[in-house]
Amino acid sequence: MKRESTGIPAELLNEHESPCISIYMPTGRRHPENIQDALHFKNLVSEVRDKGIVLAGKRGIQPLLDRLTPMVDDHDFWMHTLDGVAVFASPDHFQVLHLQERVPDGVSVTGTGKFHIKPLLRLFQGGDRFQVLAVTATDIRLFEGNRFRLDELRPAPGVPKSLVDALGFETTPPHQTVASFGTPGSGGAIRHGHSSRRDEEELDTERFYRAVDRAVEEWHSKPTGLPLILAALPQHQSEFRRVSRNASLIAEGLDIDPRLAGGEELRRMAWEILEPGWSMKIDEARARYEEYYSKRLGDDDPYLIAKAAGAGRVWILLLDSERRYPGSLDPVTGRIVPAKAGDQSAGDVLEDLALLVLDNGGEVLVLPPEKMPSLTGVAAVYRYA
C-alpha cells in the first residue's frame, strides 16, 4: 500500500510540551570541511542553554540539554552528515533530520508549543521525496532523497544493518526444520529434526527481514511518511514483502542486486517509478485550482490569499519554488507588510503564508516554476467563498 509523502514530518507540525527547541546548522559531507561541525553544534547548544534559562529556568531546560549535549561527542554522527542538520527537542519529542541542502544557523527556544519549521518548507513540501531500502539476504542499506539527489543514510540505532546485527550469533541450530503457524510475527513455530542447511538459512533470513521491516517502519517510515522503494533481487523482493507490514512500502520495487548499483543509479530507477504519480499529483492540484478559480473559490493574488489564510479558508496552497516576497505576514489578520528596499534580513511572505495554511490544516505544495498555474508565484484553492 502506497502512502503519499506528508512533506514536513507530521510530529513537527503538532503541538508539544514547552519549551520547544529547534536548531539548524550547515554541515560538511566529508573531511576536512566537517572538522569543526561538532564544535559549531556545541556553541549552538550553549545558545540554547542561555535562551532556555531565560524562558524556562535552569531546571526546566536541563533535561533537554541532557539530550542535546551527548551529540557533541558523537564522532560517528558528525562523520555521516549531509549538507545540513536540524534538531528538534521538547519534553515529549526528540528528532534529528539530515538535510540535503545547506541551511543558515538558527536557534529557536519557544514556549508556544511549536517547533520552528520555516527553514524546512521549500525542502520538504515538493512532494518528490522518497526512501530506498536496499536489501540482500544478509545486510541492508537505506537511502533518502528526491528526484535530483539520493544519499545513503546512517540507519537509526534501532535498525539492524546486517543479519548478525539483528540475530547476533543465535542463528537457527543445525538439523532442525521449522513449520510456522499462527499470525505473522507471532513467533508460533514448531521445530522438527533433520533440516537442511537451506532451511536454516531461509528461517534466519525471514527473522532478519522481520526485524528490519519493524525497525525501518518505526524509525524511518512513520516519522517521515515517505514512500519506501525496495531494491533487491527478485527472490529477496518476494521474501521481504511476504513478511513486511510497512504501509509506506510501495508495490513496485527495483529488481536488482543493490550491491552492484550506486546511489545515482538507484535514484534514477526509483524516480522512474515515482515520477508518474508525482506528475499526476501536480496535474490534479493544477486542475483543481483552475476549476475552483472559475467558481471564484481560487485566487492568485497574494494579498487576497493571505487574508483568506488568516481566516482559515485556504484548503490548498501552491507555491513557486523559486519565488520570494520579502516581508512579513500577520498570522491573525493576514496583512502583508512588504520589506523595505535593501533589507537583507527580511523574511519571506510566501513561507509565512505556507506556515499559516499548514497551521490551519491546509495542504501546501511547492512546485517548479514551469508547473505553476499562475504568474504571481502563488495560487490557492479555498474551502468556501
Short mmCIF file of C-alpha atoms in Angstrom, two decimals:
data_model
loop_
_atom_site.label_atom_id
_atom_site.label_comp_id
_atom_site.label_asym_id
_atom_site.label_seq_id
_atom_site.Cartn_x
_atom_site.Cartn_y
_atom_site.Cartn_z
CA MET A 1 0.00 0.00 0.00
CA LYS A 2 1.41 3.36 -1.02
CA ARG A 3 1.26 6.28 1.37
CA GLU A 4 1.82 9.76 0.00
CA SER A 5 4.58 11.91 1.38
CA THR A 6 3.34 14.31 4.04
CA GLY A 7 6.16 16.78 3.39
CA ILE A 8 7.33 18.09 6.75
CA PRO A 9 7.20 15.22 9.29
CA ALA A 10 3.79 15.33 10.97
CA GLU A 11 5.20 15.33 14.51
CA LEU A 12 6.92 18.64 13.82
CA LEU A 13 3.59 20.24 12.90
CA ASN A 14 1.87 19.10 16.08
CA GLU A 15 1.80 20.94 19.38
CA HIS A 16 4.23 19.73 22.06
CA GLU A 17 5.11 20.37 25.64
CA SER A 18 7.16 23.50 26.11
CA PRO A 19 9.88 24.54 25.80
CA CYS A 20 10.32 23.60 22.13
CA ILE A 21 13.90 23.77 20.83
CA SER A 22 14.79 23.98 17.14
CA ILE A 23 18.40 24.00 15.95
CA TYR A 24 19.56 24.42 12.35
CA MET A 25 23.14 24.39 11.11
CA PRO A 26 25.04 23.71 7.88
CA THR A 27 27.34 20.67 7.92
CA GLY A 28 30.10 19.23 5.78
CA ARG A 29 29.82 15.91 4.00
CA ARG A 30 33.46 14.94 4.35
CA HIS A 31 36.80 15.75 5.95
CA PRO A 32 38.13 18.42 6.35
CA GLU A 33 35.01 20.53 5.75
CA ASN A 34 33.20 18.81 8.65
CA ILE A 35 36.06 19.07 11.14
CA GLN A 36 34.51 21.99 13.06
CA ASP A 37 30.88 20.79 12.94
CA ALA A 38 30.81 19.28 16.43
CA LEU A 39 32.29 22.44 17.96
CA HIS A 40 29.83 24.54 15.98
CA PHE A 41 26.95 22.49 17.34
CA LYS A 42 28.34 22.82 20.87
CA ASN A 43 28.20 26.60 20.52
CA LEU A 44 24.59 26.40 19.34
CA VAL A 45 23.70 24.23 22.34
CA SER A 46 25.23 26.93 24.55
CA GLU A 47 22.91 29.42 22.89
CA VAL A 48 20.00 27.06 23.59
CA ARG A 49 21.03 26.95 27.26
CA ASP A 50 21.15 30.73 27.57
CA LYS A 51 17.78 31.25 25.88
CA GLY A 52 16.25 28.30 27.70
CA ILE A 53 17.22 29.53 31.14
CA VAL A 54 15.52 32.84 30.41
CA LEU A 55 12.37 31.11 29.18
CA ALA A 56 12.03 28.05 31.42
CA GLY A 57 14.66 28.35 34.15
CA LYS A 58 17.66 26.07 34.65
CA ARG A 59 15.59 23.16 35.94
CA GLY A 60 13.15 23.45 33.05
CA ILE A 61 15.79 23.44 30.32
CA GLN A 62 18.33 20.99 31.79
CA PRO A 63 16.57 17.73 30.76
CA LEU A 64 16.62 18.90 27.14
CA LEU A 65 20.26 19.93 27.35
CA ASP A 66 20.95 16.40 28.61
CA ARG A 67 19.55 15.10 25.30
CA LEU A 68 21.50 17.56 23.14
CA THR A 69 24.91 17.61 24.83
CA PRO A 70 25.88 13.95 24.07
CA MET A 71 25.55 14.71 20.37
CA VAL A 72 28.62 16.93 20.59
CA ASP A 73 30.88 13.93 21.28
CA ASP A 74 29.15 11.54 18.86
CA HIS A 75 32.03 11.30 16.39
CA ASP A 76 30.23 8.79 14.17
CA PHE A 77 27.26 11.14 13.83
CA TRP A 78 29.39 14.06 12.63
CA MET A 79 31.26 11.83 10.17
CA HIS A 80 27.99 10.88 8.42
CA THR A 81 26.20 14.20 7.89
CA LEU A 82 24.98 15.69 4.62
CA ASP A 83 24.67 19.43 3.88
CA GLY A 84 22.78 20.42 6.99
CA VAL A 85 21.20 19.16 10.17
CA ALA A 86 18.03 20.10 12.06
CA VAL A 87 17.45 19.04 15.66
CA PHE A 88 14.12 19.34 17.48
CA ALA A 89 13.72 18.75 21.21
CA SER A 90 10.89 19.15 23.68
CA PRO A 91 9.91 17.27 26.84
CA ASP A 92 7.78 14.89 24.74
CA HIS A 93 9.68 14.74 21.44
CA PHE A 94 13.21 14.47 20.04
CA GLN A 95 14.07 14.28 16.33
CA VAL A 96 17.13 14.79 14.13
CA LEU A 97 16.92 15.44 10.40
CA HIS A 98 19.81 15.25 7.96
CA LEU A 99 19.26 17.85 5.23
CA GLN A 100 20.36 17.65 1.61
CA GLU A 101 20.68 21.42 1.30
CA ARG A 102 22.59 23.91 3.41
CA VAL A 103 20.63 25.96 5.92
CA PRO A 104 21.75 29.02 7.86
CA ASP A 105 22.47 28.78 11.58
CA GLY A 106 19.40 29.16 13.70
CA VAL A 107 18.37 28.51 17.31
CA SER A 108 14.79 28.85 18.48
CA VAL A 109 13.55 28.22 22.04
CA THR A 110 9.85 28.91 22.43
CA GLY A 111 7.08 28.44 24.94
CA THR A 112 4.37 28.29 22.29
CA GLY A 113 4.32 24.51 21.97
CA LYS A 114 5.51 24.77 18.35
CA PHE A 115 8.80 23.99 16.65
CA HIS A 116 10.37 26.45 14.20
CA ILE A 117 9.87 24.67 10.86
CA LYS A 118 10.04 27.53 8.37
CA PRO A 119 13.50 26.51 7.04
CA LEU A 120 12.06 23.11 6.07
CA LEU A 121 9.23 24.38 3.89
CA ARG A 122 10.88 24.51 0.49
CA LEU A 123 12.98 21.42 1.24
CA PHE A 124 10.12 19.18 2.31
CA GLN A 125 6.93 20.33 0.59
CA GLY A 126 7.87 19.47 -3.00
CA GLY A 127 6.15 16.08 -2.90
CA ASP A 128 9.09 14.39 -4.63
CA ARG A 129 10.97 12.91 -1.67
CA PHE A 130 11.33 9.17 -1.08
CA GLN A 131 13.42 6.47 0.57
CA VAL A 132 15.06 3.37 -0.88
CA LEU A 133 15.72 0.23 1.16
CA ALA A 134 18.45 -1.90 -0.44
CA VAL A 135 18.23 -5.48 0.83
CA THR A 136 20.24 -8.68 0.45
CA ALA A 137 19.91 -11.89 2.47
CA THR A 138 22.46 -10.63 4.99
CA ASP A 139 22.53 -6.82 5.05
CA ILE A 140 20.70 -3.59 4.22
CA ARG A 141 21.39 -0.02 3.19
CA LEU A 142 18.97 2.88 3.45
CA PHE A 143 18.79 5.92 1.16
CA GLU A 144 16.74 9.12 1.13
CA GLY A 145 16.41 11.87 -1.43
CA ASN A 146 14.33 13.40 -4.18
CA ARG A 147 14.22 13.47 -7.96
CA PHE A 148 17.56 15.27 -8.09
CA ARG A 149 19.64 13.63 -5.39
CA LEU A 150 19.81 10.44 -3.34
CA ASP A 151 22.06 9.98 -0.32
CA GLU A 152 22.79 6.95 1.81
CA LEU A 153 21.58 7.40 5.38
CA ARG A 154 23.07 6.10 8.55
CA PRO A 155 20.13 3.98 9.82
CA ALA A 156 18.72 4.86 13.22
CA PRO A 157 20.34 2.99 16.12
CA GLY A 158 17.34 0.65 16.37
CA VAL A 159 17.64 -0.57 12.77
CA PRO A 160 19.71 -3.76 12.25
CA LYS A 161 22.16 -3.29 9.40
CA SER A 162 23.06 -6.96 8.97
CA LEU A 163 21.83 -10.43 9.80
CA VAL A 164 24.37 -10.71 12.60
CA ASP A 165 23.33 -7.29 13.87
CA ALA A 166 19.72 -8.49 14.04
CA LEU A 167 20.17 -12.04 15.31
CA GLY A 168 23.60 -11.97 16.89
CA PHE A 169 25.06 -15.44 16.73
CA GLU A 170 21.74 -17.06 17.65
CA THR A 171 21.06 -18.42 14.20
CA THR A 172 18.89 -21.50 13.78
CA PRO A 173 20.65 -24.61 15.16
CA PRO A 174 21.60 -27.19 12.55
CA HIS A 175 19.44 -30.23 11.84
CA GLN A 176 16.13 -28.54 12.56
CA THR A 177 13.24 -27.71 10.29
CA VAL A 178 10.61 -25.16 11.11
CA ALA A 179 6.91 -25.10 10.39
CA SER A 180 5.26 -21.79 11.24
CA PHE A 181 1.70 -21.46 12.49
CA GLY A 182 -0.38 -18.56 13.71
CA THR A 183 -0.26 -14.96 12.61
CA PRO A 184 2.86 -13.39 11.06
CA GLY A 185 5.25 -12.18 13.70
CA SER A 186 3.58 -14.23 16.45
CA GLY A 187 6.63 -16.44 16.80
CA GLY A 188 4.45 -19.55 16.56
CA ALA A 189 6.96 -22.05 15.19
CA ILE A 190 7.32 -25.80 15.73
CA ARG A 191 10.76 -27.26 15.11
CA HIS A 192 11.40 -30.77 13.89
CA GLY A 193 14.60 -32.65 13.33
CA HIS A 194 16.72 -33.18 10.26
CA SER A 195 16.53 -29.84 8.46
CA SER A 196 18.79 -28.91 5.62
CA ARG A 197 21.21 -26.02 5.81
CA ARG A 198 19.00 -24.23 3.28
CA ASP A 199 16.01 -24.45 5.65
CA GLU A 200 18.08 -22.89 8.41
CA GLU A 201 19.28 -20.06 6.20
CA GLU A 202 15.75 -19.29 4.98
CA LEU A 203 14.49 -19.10 8.55
CA ASP A 204 17.32 -16.78 9.56
CA THR A 205 16.66 -14.58 6.53
CA GLU A 206 12.97 -14.35 7.43
CA ARG A 207 13.78 -13.38 11.02
CA PHE A 208 16.23 -10.79 9.72
CA TYR A 209 13.67 -9.32 7.33
CA ARG A 210 11.01 -9.11 10.04
CA ALA A 211 13.40 -7.25 12.33
CA VAL A 212 14.43 -4.86 9.56
CA ASP A 213 10.84 -4.22 8.49
CA ARG A 214 9.67 -3.38 12.01
CA ALA A 215 12.65 -1.13 12.72
CA VAL A 216 12.59 0.76 9.41
CA GLU A 217 8.87 1.40 9.82
CA GLU A 218 9.26 2.66 13.38
CA TRP A 219 12.41 4.73 12.96
CA HIS A 220 12.22 5.96 9.37
CA SER A 221 8.86 5.45 7.63
CA LYS A 222 6.46 6.59 10.34
CA PRO A 223 8.46 9.73 11.29
CA THR A 224 8.74 10.87 7.66
CA GLY A 225 5.70 9.43 5.88
CA LEU A 226 7.86 9.00 2.79
CA PRO A 227 7.20 6.30 0.18
CA LEU A 228 9.66 3.42 0.50
CA ILE A 229 11.04 1.59 -2.54
CA LEU A 230 12.56 -1.86 -2.10
CA ALA A 231 15.72 -2.59 -4.10
CA ALA A 232 16.54 -6.31 -4.07
CA LEU A 233 16.91 -9.39 -6.23
CA PRO A 234 13.53 -10.92 -7.19
CA GLN A 235 13.81 -13.74 -4.64
CA HIS A 236 14.57 -11.30 -1.82
CA GLN A 237 11.79 -8.99 -3.04
CA SER A 238 9.20 -11.71 -2.54
CA GLU A 239 10.66 -12.88 0.78
CA PHE A 240 10.78 -9.37 2.24
CA ARG A 241 7.31 -8.40 1.02
CA ARG A 242 5.83 -11.59 2.44
CA VAL A 243 6.74 -10.53 5.98
CA SER A 244 6.54 -6.73 5.62
CA ARG A 245 3.82 -4.73 7.39
CA ASN A 246 5.20 -1.31 6.46
CA ALA A 247 2.39 0.80 4.97
CA SER A 248 4.94 3.06 3.25
CA LEU A 249 6.40 0.22 1.14
CA ILE A 250 5.09 0.72 -2.40
CA ALA A 251 4.06 -2.18 -4.61
CA GLU A 252 6.65 -1.65 -7.35
CA GLY A 253 10.29 -2.27 -6.50
CA LEU A 254 13.72 -2.33 -8.12
CA ASP A 255 14.54 -5.92 -9.12
CA ILE A 256 18.30 -5.56 -8.99
CA ASP A 257 21.27 -6.65 -6.95
CA PRO A 258 21.71 -3.47 -4.85
CA ARG A 259 25.36 -4.32 -4.21
CA LEU A 260 26.05 -3.53 -7.87
CA ALA A 261 24.12 -0.23 -8.01
CA GLY A 262 25.39 3.16 -6.90
CA GLY A 263 23.31 5.93 -5.43
CA GLU A 264 22.83 7.74 -8.73
CA GLU A 265 21.56 4.61 -10.46
CA LEU A 266 19.19 3.89 -7.57
CA ARG A 267 17.89 7.49 -7.74
CA ARG A 268 17.28 7.29 -11.48
CA MET A 269 15.49 3.95 -11.30
CA ALA A 270 13.43 4.92 -8.25
CA TRP A 271 12.33 8.19 -9.82
CA GLU A 272 11.19 6.34 -12.95
CA ILE A 273 8.74 4.55 -10.66
CA LEU A 274 7.60 7.60 -8.71
CA GLU A 275 7.60 10.32 -11.38
CA PRO A 276 4.20 9.40 -12.92
CA GLY A 277 2.50 9.64 -9.52
CA TRP A 278 4.27 12.91 -8.73
CA SER A 279 3.23 14.42 -12.07
CA MET A 280 -0.33 13.22 -11.59
CA LYS A 281 -0.50 14.82 -8.15
CA ILE A 282 0.69 18.14 -9.56
CA ASP A 283 -1.69 17.92 -12.52
CA GLU A 284 -4.60 17.20 -10.17
CA ALA A 285 -3.69 20.19 -7.98
CA ARG A 286 -3.43 22.45 -11.02
CA ALA A 287 -6.75 21.19 -12.41
CA ARG A 288 -8.46 21.70 -9.07
CA TYR A 289 -7.13 25.25 -8.91
CA GLU A 290 -8.41 26.03 -12.42
CA GLU A 291 -11.81 24.56 -11.57
CA TYR A 292 -12.17 26.44 -8.29
CA TYR A 293 -10.77 29.65 -9.76
CA SER A 294 -13.57 29.59 -12.33
CA LYS A 295 -16.06 29.29 -9.46
CA ARG A 296 -14.48 32.20 -7.53
CA LEU A 297 -13.11 29.71 -5.00
CA GLY A 298 -9.50 30.19 -6.04
CA ASP A 299 -7.07 33.10 -6.31
CA ASP A 300 -3.55 34.08 -7.36
CA ASP A 301 -3.40 37.46 -5.60
CA PRO A 302 -1.04 37.06 -2.60
CA TYR A 303 -2.81 39.82 -0.64
CA LEU A 304 -6.24 38.21 -1.00
CA ILE A 305 -4.82 34.74 -0.32
CA ALA A 306 -3.13 36.00 2.85
CA LYS A 307 -6.42 37.37 4.20
CA ALA A 308 -8.16 34.10 3.36
CA ALA A 309 -5.39 32.15 5.08
CA GLY A 310 -5.77 34.30 8.19
CA ALA A 311 -9.45 33.31 8.25
CA GLY A 312 -8.61 29.62 7.79
CA ARG A 313 -10.20 29.44 4.33
CA VAL A 314 -7.22 28.15 2.31
CA TRP A 315 -7.53 24.44 1.51
CA ILE A 316 -4.63 24.05 -0.96
CA LEU A 317 -1.71 26.43 -1.43
CA LEU A 318 0.64 26.15 -4.42
CA LEU A 319 3.99 27.96 -4.23
CA ASP A 320 6.66 28.64 -6.83
CA SER A 321 9.86 27.02 -5.56
CA GLU A 322 11.97 29.94 -6.82
CA ARG A 323 9.76 32.92 -5.96
CA ARG A 324 10.26 35.07 -2.84
CA TYR A 325 8.28 38.00 -1.44
CA PRO A 326 10.46 39.88 1.08
CA GLY A 327 8.37 40.98 4.02
CA SER A 328 6.23 39.60 6.81
CA LEU A 329 2.71 38.35 7.38
CA ASP A 330 0.45 38.96 10.37
CA PRO A 331 -0.97 35.47 11.09
CA VAL A 332 -4.10 36.89 12.76
CA THR A 333 -5.23 39.45 10.19
CA GLY A 334 -3.43 38.07 7.14
CA ARG A 335 -1.98 41.52 6.48
CA ILE A 336 1.19 41.59 4.37
CA VAL A 337 3.92 44.07 5.30
CA PRO A 338 6.42 44.38 2.41
CA ALA A 339 10.08 44.68 3.35
CA LYS A 340 11.90 47.95 2.95
CA ALA A 341 14.12 48.20 -0.11
CA GLY A 342 17.54 46.72 0.53
CA ASP A 343 16.55 44.95 3.78
CA GLN A 344 18.75 41.84 3.67
CA SER A 345 17.27 40.42 6.90
CA ALA A 346 13.69 40.44 5.68
CA GLY A 347 11.65 37.26 5.90
CA ASP A 348 9.63 35.68 3.09
CA VAL A 349 5.89 36.32 2.93
CA LEU A 350 5.25 33.13 0.96
CA GLU A 351 6.88 30.97 3.62
CA ASP A 352 4.91 32.74 6.35
CA LEU A 353 1.80 32.11 4.28
CA ALA A 354 2.63 28.42 3.94
CA LEU A 355 3.09 28.05 7.71
CA LEU A 356 -0.26 29.72 8.33
CA VAL A 357 -2.01 27.35 5.90
CA LEU A 358 -0.36 24.30 7.49
CA ASP A 359 -1.30 25.50 10.98
CA ASN A 360 -4.93 25.67 9.86
CA GLY A 361 -4.91 22.16 8.44
CA GLY A 362 -4.42 23.08 4.79
CA GLU A 363 -2.14 21.48 2.23
CA VAL A 364 0.99 23.15 0.81
CA LEU A 365 2.71 22.02 -2.36
CA VAL A 366 5.89 23.68 -3.64
CA LEU A 367 6.10 23.41 -7.44
CA PRO A 368 8.79 24.05 -10.05
CA PRO A 369 8.18 27.41 -11.80
CA GLU A 370 7.13 25.74 -15.04
CA LYS A 371 4.39 23.81 -13.21
CA MET A 372 2.78 26.82 -11.52
CA PRO A 373 -0.72 27.67 -12.79
CA SER A 374 -0.23 31.38 -12.07
CA LEU A 375 2.34 34.08 -12.78
CA THR A 376 2.36 35.54 -9.26
CA GLY A 377 4.27 32.69 -7.63
CA VAL A 378 1.28 31.65 -5.52
CA ALA A 379 -2.13 30.08 -6.12
CA ALA A 380 -4.79 28.97 -3.66
CA VAL A 381 -7.93 26.86 -3.52
CA TYR A 382 -10.44 27.98 -0.89
CA ARG A 383 -12.60 25.81 1.34
CA TYR A 384 -15.51 28.24 0.94
CA ALA A 385 -16.16 31.67 -0.51
#
